[in-house]
Amino acid sequence: MSATGSERTSGRPAPLAGAAQPLSAIEAVTLATTLSALADPVRIQLVSIVAARGSVCSCDLESPLAKSQPTISHHTTILARAGILVGEKRGRWTWWRLAPEALNDLRRALDVSDAAEPAHESSTCED
Amino acid sequence: MSATGSERTSGRPAPLAGAAQPLSAIEAVTLATTLSALADPVRIQLVSIVAARGSVCSCDLESPLAKSQPTISHHTTILARAGILVGEKRGRWTWWRLAPEALNDLRRALDVSDAAEPAHESSTCED
DNA sequence: GCTTTATATCGACATAGATGAATGTGAGGG
DNA sequence: CCCTCACATTCATCTATGTCGATATAAAGC
C-alpha cells in the first residue's frame, strides 16, 4: 500500500482528481467498467425504475422498457455484475433493488472539487 | 413546461430518481450519451489528467495515454461534444480544460437520495 | 412426473465504436 | 513562398456489445 494517503487500493473506485493526481491505467479501466454498466439507455432507465419503486421483479421490466425477456435478463446481469443492482430470488421470481452504496461511490469518484488549479507545470509546448 | 417542479425540460440531465419517478426513454438516452463519453478507460484517464493539471494541450496527452495522435483527437472530440471538456486554440496548440459544471451535473443526475422507499406498488406477480 | 411460469443461457446477427496509417487543414517561422 | 508542426479528418479494420429466437434451468402447482 502506498503511503500517499488516499487509499488507492480500496474497493471503492478511485476519485477522478480527489488526490489532484491522474488515475492509473488500471484505475481507469475499473471506473470505465462501472460507468459502462450505466452508459446504456435501457440500463439507465431500468435503474431509475428500480430506484423509484424500491424493488422490482424482472417480469415487471419488460413492458416499461419495451425489450424482450432475454434482453432484460442480459441488462440486469450486467448491472448486478457491476455492483449496481442486487438480485434476490424469491420463489420463481427475481427481485431487484439498488445496491446501497454503489451509486454514491460512483458519484464520489466523479468528484473533482479540489483539483483544477491553473498550475501549468511541464509541457512540451511553450505558450 | 410541466408544473411538477423538477424541471425535466432543462439543459441539465434529469435525476435518476430525484423525483421518485422513472426516467423517460428520451431522458435515458440523454444521460446514457453523457455517461458513454466517460465510459472508456482512455477518456477517463484523459479527464483525470486534465483535472489534475488544470489545463493540458493535446500534444501532452499522447505519452501518458500511450495512444496515437488521431486517437487522442478522437477522444477529446467526444469529450468536448459531451460538454465535459472545453478546448481553446492558442496558436498551433489546443488547450483543454474541464467544463465548469459538467461533472457536477452528472453527479447530481446519479443522485438517488430521496428514492428507494420499499413501496411495492402494483406488480404482475404476487409475492 | 407433467405442465406452467419466470428467468438464465446460447447462438447468430447487426451495429457501434476504438484504433491508427494516410491525408487534409491551418498557423508560425524561415 | 515553402517548410514545419499541431491537430483534425478520412478510411479501413477489428473488437465489443445490444438484440432476440431458441433452448435450458428451476421452481410451483396439479
Tab-separated table of C-alpha atoms (C1' of nucleotides) in Angstrom:
chain	number	residue	atom	x	y	z
A	1	MET	CA	0.000	0.000	0.000
A	2	SER	CA	1.426	3.378	-0.913
A	3	ALA	CA	1.734	5.882	1.906
A	4	THR	CA	0.360	8.769	-0.143
A	5	GLY	CA	-2.756	8.844	1.947
A	6	SER	CA	-5.689	8.338	-0.408
A	7	GLU	CA	-6.048	4.561	-0.221
A	8	ARG	CA	-5.997	3.804	-3.915
A	9	THR	CA	-6.139	0.069	-3.293
A	10	SER	CA	-9.540	0.065	-1.576
A	11	GLY	CA	-12.666	-1.488	-3.051
A	12	ARG	CA	-14.193	1.834	-3.975
A	13	PRO	CA	-13.357	3.428	-7.310
A	14	ALA	CA	-10.536	5.934	-7.173
A	15	PRO	CA	-11.589	9.571	-7.355
A	16	LEU	CA	-11.125	11.346	-10.679
A	17	ALA	CA	-8.974	14.020	-9.124
A	18	GLY	CA	-9.579	13.960	-5.404
A	19	ALA	CA	-5.858	13.495	-4.879
A	20	ALA	CA	-5.031	16.047	-7.591
A	21	GLN	CA	-3.220	13.232	-9.346
A	22	PRO	CA	-4.263	11.451	-12.532
A	23	LEU	CA	-5.705	7.944	-12.446
A	24	SER	CA	-3.526	4.993	-13.368
A	25	ALA	CA	-4.442	2.883	-16.378
A	26	ILE	CA	-5.776	0.152	-14.106
A	27	GLU	CA	-7.894	2.534	-12.049
A	28	ALA	CA	-9.239	3.991	-15.293
A	29	VAL	CA	-10.294	0.556	-16.517
A	30	THR	CA	-12.113	-0.107	-13.256
A	31	LEU	CA	-14.000	3.173	-13.311
A	32	ALA	CA	-14.779	2.826	-17.022
A	33	THR	CA	-16.200	-0.643	-16.441
A	34	THR	CA	-18.623	0.670	-13.825
A	35	LEU	CA	-19.584	3.622	-16.000
A	36	SER	CA	-20.125	1.322	-18.985
A	37	ALA	CA	-22.687	-0.565	-16.979
A	38	LEU	CA	-24.737	2.641	-16.722
A	39	ALA	CA	-23.903	4.023	-20.153
A	40	ASP	CA	-26.842	2.436	-21.912
A	41	PRO	CA	-30.320	3.951	-22.292
A	42	VAL	CA	-32.119	0.746	-21.340
A	43	ARG	CA	-29.992	0.145	-18.263
A	44	ILE	CA	-30.238	3.752	-17.078
A	45	GLN	CA	-33.991	3.615	-17.372
A	46	LEU	CA	-34.007	0.210	-15.685
A	47	VAL	CA	-32.027	1.583	-12.749
A	48	SER	CA	-34.351	4.575	-12.495
A	49	ILE	CA	-37.348	2.265	-12.333
A	50	VAL	CA	-35.755	0.223	-9.565
A	51	ALA	CA	-34.789	3.437	-7.758
A	52	ALA	CA	-38.320	4.810	-7.988
A	53	ARG	CA	-40.107	1.632	-6.924
A	54	GLY	CA	-37.586	0.311	-4.444
A	55	SER	CA	-37.930	-3.280	-5.517
A	56	VAL	CA	-38.932	-4.696	-8.875
A	57	CYS	CA	-39.103	-8.198	-10.313
A	58	SER	CA	-37.738	-8.912	-13.789
A	59	CYS	CA	-41.167	-9.623	-15.253
A	60	ASP	CA	-42.256	-6.066	-14.470
A	61	LEU	CA	-39.415	-4.597	-16.523
A	62	GLU	CA	-40.246	-5.954	-19.969
A	63	SER	CA	-43.240	-3.704	-20.565
A	64	PRO	CA	-41.838	-0.322	-19.491
A	65	LEU	CA	-38.533	-0.959	-21.255
A	66	ALA	CA	-40.138	-2.493	-24.361
A	67	LYS	CA	-37.492	-5.190	-24.575
A	68	SER	CA	-37.606	-8.962	-24.773
A	69	GLN	CA	-37.087	-11.166	-21.725
A	70	PRO	CA	-33.549	-12.288	-22.713
A	71	THR	CA	-32.552	-8.664	-23.210
A	72	ILE	CA	-33.862	-7.664	-19.780
A	73	SER	CA	-32.021	-10.582	-18.222
A	74	HIS	CA	-28.858	-9.530	-20.034
A	75	HIS	CA	-29.080	-5.983	-18.677
A	76	THR	CA	-29.866	-6.970	-15.097
A	77	THR	CA	-26.915	-9.350	-15.186
A	78	ILE	CA	-24.571	-6.562	-16.290
A	79	LEU	CA	-25.868	-4.167	-13.632
A	80	ALA	CA	-25.556	-6.834	-10.942
A	81	ARG	CA	-22.027	-7.719	-12.005
A	82	ALA	CA	-21.155	-4.014	-11.793
A	83	GLY	CA	-22.467	-3.980	-8.227
A	84	ILE	CA	-25.237	-1.511	-9.005
A	85	LEU	CA	-28.177	-3.887	-8.606
A	86	VAL	CA	-28.686	-6.697	-6.150
A	87	GLY	CA	-30.960	-9.602	-7.044
A	88	GLU	CA	-32.834	-11.791	-4.633
A	89	LYS	CA	-34.592	-14.933	-5.780
A	90	ARG	CA	-37.977	-15.365	-4.124
A	91	GLY	CA	-39.762	-18.436	-5.451
A	92	ARG	CA	-39.772	-18.242	-9.226
A	93	TRP	CA	-39.147	-14.518	-9.288
A	94	THR	CA	-36.034	-12.440	-9.024
A	95	TRP	CA	-36.442	-9.148	-7.170
A	96	TRP	CA	-34.042	-6.379	-7.952
A	97	ARG	CA	-33.077	-3.458	-5.775
A	98	LEU	CA	-30.310	-0.876	-5.771
A	99	ALA	CA	-27.046	-1.771	-4.075
A	100	PRO	CA	-26.912	0.603	-1.105
A	101	GLU	CA	-23.707	2.492	-1.818
A	102	ALA	CA	-22.804	1.752	-5.442
A	103	LEU	CA	-24.137	4.952	-6.983
A	104	ASN	CA	-22.811	7.095	-4.149
A	105	ASP	CA	-19.359	5.593	-4.645
A	106	LEU	CA	-19.615	6.398	-8.312
A	107	ARG	CA	-20.646	9.969	-7.563
A	108	ARG	CA	-17.691	10.321	-5.219
A	109	ALA	CA	-15.369	9.043	-7.962
A	110	LEU	CA	-16.654	11.790	-10.247
A	111	ASP	CA	-15.749	14.487	-7.739
A	112	VAL	CA	-13.145	16.962	-8.956
A	113	SER	CA	-13.746	19.608	-6.314
A	114	ASP	CA	-10.190	20.110	-5.087
A	115	ALA	CA	-8.459	19.949	-8.456
A	116	ALA	CA	-8.240	22.307	-11.432
A	117	GLU	CA	-5.760	24.825	-10.104
A	118	PRO	CA	-4.282	26.547	-13.163
A	119	ALA	CA	-0.818	25.175	-12.419
A	120	HIS	CA	0.761	24.781	-15.813
A	121	GLU	CA	3.634	22.505	-14.811
A	122	SER	CA	5.797	20.995	-17.512
A	123	SER	CA	4.673	20.850	-21.112
A	124	THR	CA	6.445	20.052	-24.349
A	125	CYS	CA	4.978	23.146	-25.945
A	126	GLU	CA	5.731	26.587	-24.545
A	127	ASP	CA	2.899	29.021	-24.753
B	1	MET	CA	-43.317	23.107	-19.116
B	2	SER	CA	-44.844	20.789	-16.573
B	3	ALA	CA	-45.612	22.269	-13.179
B	4	THR	CA	-44.358	19.242	-11.277
B	5	GLY	CA	-41.429	21.187	-10.008
B	6	SER	CA	-38.373	19.268	-11.150
B	7	GLU	CA	-37.807	20.997	-14.493
B	8	ARG	CA	-37.401	17.929	-16.671
B	9	THR	CA	-37.027	20.072	-19.780
B	10	SER	CA	-33.956	21.990	-18.599
B	11	GLY	CA	-30.495	21.623	-20.068
B	12	ARG	CA	-29.204	19.571	-17.160
B	13	PRO	CA	-29.632	15.811	-17.188
B	14	ALA	CA	-32.686	14.586	-15.342
B	15	PRO	CA	-32.021	12.983	-11.955
B	16	LEU	CA	-32.098	9.219	-11.754
B	17	ALA	CA	-34.753	9.238	-9.095
B	18	GLY	CA	-34.764	12.680	-7.543
B	19	ALA	CA	-38.426	12.976	-8.373
B	20	ALA	CA	-39.070	9.391	-7.264
B	21	GLN	CA	-40.257	8.771	-10.795
B	22	PRO	CA	-38.531	6.754	-13.516
B	23	LEU	CA	-36.784	8.462	-16.405
B	24	SER	CA	-38.442	8.636	-19.783
B	25	ALA	CA	-36.820	6.909	-22.733
B	26	ILE	CA	-35.604	10.244	-24.083
B	27	GLU	CA	-34.114	11.318	-20.759
B	28	ALA	CA	-32.422	7.928	-20.524
B	29	VAL	CA	-30.824	8.373	-23.943
B	30	THR	CA	-29.508	11.803	-22.938
B	31	LEU	CA	-27.977	10.562	-19.700
B	32	ALA	CA	-26.567	7.450	-21.365
B	33	THR	CA	-24.913	9.590	-24.039
B	34	THR	CA	-23.102	11.653	-21.410
B	35	LEU	CA	-22.114	8.549	-19.481
B	36	SER	CA	-20.842	6.888	-22.655
B	37	ALA	CA	-18.448	9.770	-23.136
B	38	LEU	CA	-16.827	8.871	-19.818
B	39	ALA	CA	-17.237	5.102	-20.063
B	40	ASP	CA	-13.901	4.482	-21.717
B	41	PRO	CA	-10.578	3.853	-19.944
B	42	VAL	CA	-8.622	6.237	-22.150
B	43	ARG	CA	-11.158	9.048	-21.798
B	44	ILE	CA	-11.481	8.642	-18.037
B	45	GLN	CA	-7.742	8.818	-17.662
B	46	LEU	CA	-7.642	11.763	-20.053
B	47	VAL	CA	-10.196	13.634	-17.966
B	48	SER	CA	-8.297	12.843	-14.777
B	49	ILE	CA	-5.121	14.267	-16.308
B	50	VAL	CA	-6.915	17.456	-17.302
B	51	ALA	CA	-8.494	17.639	-13.848
B	52	ALA	CA	-5.150	17.216	-12.110
B	53	ARG	CA	-3.204	19.685	-14.244
B	54	GLY	CA	-5.956	22.225	-14.852
B	55	SER	CA	-5.049	22.804	-18.468
B	56	VAL	CA	-3.361	20.465	-20.927
B	57	CYS	CA	-2.594	20.644	-24.620
B	58	SER	CA	-3.266	17.664	-26.892
B	59	CYS	CA	0.416	17.022	-27.538
B	60	ASP	CA	0.960	16.331	-23.830
B	61	LEU	CA	-1.663	13.585	-23.825
B	62	GLU	CA	-0.138	11.123	-26.271
B	63	SER	CA	2.658	9.953	-23.979
B	64	PRO	CA	0.733	9.357	-20.727
B	65	LEU	CA	-2.146	7.710	-22.577
B	66	ALA	CA	0.080	5.715	-24.935
B	67	LYS	CA	-2.191	6.369	-27.901
B	68	SER	CA	-1.635	7.796	-31.353
B	69	GLN	CA	-2.388	11.409	-32.216
B	70	PRO	CA	-5.583	10.619	-34.194
B	71	THR	CA	-6.872	8.538	-31.304
B	72	ILE	CA	-6.258	11.352	-28.818
B	73	SER	CA	-8.014	13.783	-31.126
B	74	HIS	CA	-10.926	11.372	-31.412
B	75	HIS	CA	-11.319	11.144	-27.648
B	76	THR	CA	-11.025	14.873	-26.994
B	77	THR	CA	-13.657	15.480	-29.660
B	78	ILE	CA	-16.056	13.082	-27.964
B	79	LEU	CA	-15.479	14.618	-24.528
B	80	ALA	CA	-15.930	18.132	-25.909
B	81	ARG	CA	-19.132	17.190	-27.706
B	82	ALA	CA	-20.418	15.742	-24.430
B	83	GLY	CA	-19.719	19.077	-22.749
B	84	ILE	CA	-17.134	17.620	-20.379
B	85	LEU	CA	-14.058	19.268	-21.890
B	86	VAL	CA	-13.637	22.738	-23.347
B	87	GLY	CA	-10.944	23.386	-25.954
B	88	GLU	CA	-9.260	26.686	-26.640
B	89	LYS	CA	-6.991	27.153	-29.645
B	90	ARG	CA	-3.875	29.146	-28.805
B	91	GLY	CA	-1.567	29.427	-31.795
B	92	ARG	CA	-0.985	25.950	-33.122
B	93	TRP	CA	-1.981	24.264	-29.906
B	94	THR	CA	-5.312	23.307	-28.451
B	95	TRP	CA	-5.586	23.635	-24.684
B	96	TRP	CA	-8.146	21.523	-22.891
B	97	ARG	CA	-9.770	22.159	-19.532
B	98	LEU	CA	-12.753	20.780	-17.670
B	99	ALA	CA	-16.124	22.348	-18.339
B	100	PRO	CA	-17.011	24.012	-15.028
B	101	GLU	CA	-20.236	22.246	-14.144
B	102	ALA	CA	-20.460	19.200	-16.409
B	103	LEU	CA	-19.243	16.598	-13.935
B	104	ASN	CA	-21.233	18.111	-11.082
B	105	ASP	CA	-24.369	17.951	-13.202
B	106	LEU	CA	-23.621	14.313	-13.888
B	107	ARG	CA	-23.114	13.622	-10.192
B	108	ARG	CA	-26.445	15.261	-9.438
B	109	ALA	CA	-28.122	13.100	-12.070
B	110	LEU	CA	-26.802	9.996	-10.311
B	111	ASP	CA	-28.372	11.048	-7.015
B	112	VAL	CA	-30.971	8.655	-5.671
B	113	SER	CA	-31.086	10.005	-2.142
B	114	ASP	CA	-34.832	10.516	-1.758
B	115	ALA	CA	-35.966	7.378	-3.517
B	116	ALA	CA	-35.923	3.667	-2.633
B	117	GLU	CA	-38.824	3.528	-0.232
B	118	PRO	CA	-39.881	-0.117	-0.100
B	119	ALA	CA	-43.289	0.685	-1.573
B	120	HIS	CA	-44.203	-2.379	-3.564
B	121	GLU	CA	-46.975	-0.816	-5.660
B	122	SER	CA	-48.521	-2.839	-8.470
B	123	SER	CA	-46.844	-5.899	-9.892
B	124	THR	CA	-47.973	-8.649	-12.216
B	125	CYS	CA	-46.558	-11.236	-9.856
B	126	GLU	CA	-47.888	-11.541	-6.319
B	127	ASP	CA	-45.329	-12.440	-3.741
C	1	DG	C1'	-43.971	-36.844	-13.033
C	2	DC	C1'	-46.067	-33.389	-16.099
C	3	DT	C1'	-47.286	-28.714	-17.062
C	4	DT	C1'	-46.784	-23.971	-16.379
C	5	DT	C1'	-44.189	-19.993	-15.425
C	6	DA	C1'	-40.036	-16.973	-14.527
C	7	DT	C1'	-35.519	-16.416	-15.534
C	8	DA	C1'	-30.933	-17.638	-17.432
C	9	DT	C1'	-28.034	-19.075	-21.195
C	10	DC	C1'	-26.753	-19.982	-26.015
C	11	DG	C1'	-26.199	-18.717	-30.706
C	12	DA	C1'	-26.469	-15.604	-34.516
C	13	DC	C1'	-26.787	-11.254	-36.309
C	14	DA	C1'	-26.272	-6.231	-36.761
C	15	DT	C1'	-24.411	-2.145	-35.226
C	16	DA	C1'	-21.384	0.849	-32.646
C	17	DG	C1'	-17.066	2.206	-31.505
C	18	DA	C1'	-11.846	2.133	-30.606
C	19	DT	C1'	-7.666	2.264	-33.146
C	20	DG	C1'	-4.094	4.046	-36.273
C	21	DA	C1'	-1.995	4.932	-41.171
C	22	DA	C1'	-2.626	8.289	-44.521
C	23	DT	C1'	-4.027	12.708	-45.587
C	24	DG	C1'	-6.053	17.362	-45.023
C	25	DT	C1'	-6.030	21.970	-42.669
C	26	DG	C1'	-4.121	25.851	-40.729
C	27	DA	C1'	-0.879	28.560	-38.065
C	28	DG	C1'	4.045	30.040	-37.484
C	29	DG	C1'	8.825	30.516	-38.686
C	30	DG	C1'	12.494	30.950	-42.080
D	1	DC	C1'	6.570	31.088	-50.525
D	2	DC	C1'	7.885	26.902	-48.503
D	3	DC	C1'	8.579	24.144	-44.715
D	4	DT	C1'	7.415	22.549	-40.219
D	5	DC	C1'	4.457	21.466	-36.622
D	6	DA	C1'	-0.071	20.643	-34.051
D	7	DC	C1'	-4.278	18.996	-34.738
D	8	DA	C1'	-8.459	17.352	-37.381
D	9	DT	C1'	-10.489	14.208	-40.685
D	10	DT	C1'	-10.900	10.256	-43.607
D	11	DC	C1'	-10.755	5.471	-44.245
D	12	DA	C1'	-10.321	0.713	-43.123
D	13	DT	C1'	-10.032	-2.855	-39.648
D	14	DC	C1'	-11.162	-5.220	-35.613
D	15	DT	C1'	-13.498	-5.878	-31.428
D	16	DA	C1'	-17.292	-5.126	-28.238
D	17	DT	C1'	-21.939	-5.263	-27.460
D	18	DG	C1'	-27.177	-4.798	-27.897
D	19	DT	C1'	-30.814	-7.581	-29.599
D	20	DC	C1'	-33.847	-11.558	-29.814
D	21	DG	C1'	-35.238	-16.557	-31.199
D	22	DA	C1'	-34.456	-20.936	-29.392
D	23	DT	C1'	-33.388	-23.596	-25.630
D	24	DA	C1'	-32.063	-24.770	-20.842
D	25	DT	C1'	-32.917	-24.455	-15.894
D	26	DA	C1'	-35.590	-24.250	-11.968
D	27	DA	C1'	-39.484	-23.585	-9.015
D	28	DA	C1'	-44.566	-24.198	-8.100
D	29	DG	C1'	-48.930	-26.245	-8.700
D	30	DC	C1'	-51.793	-30.180	-10.057
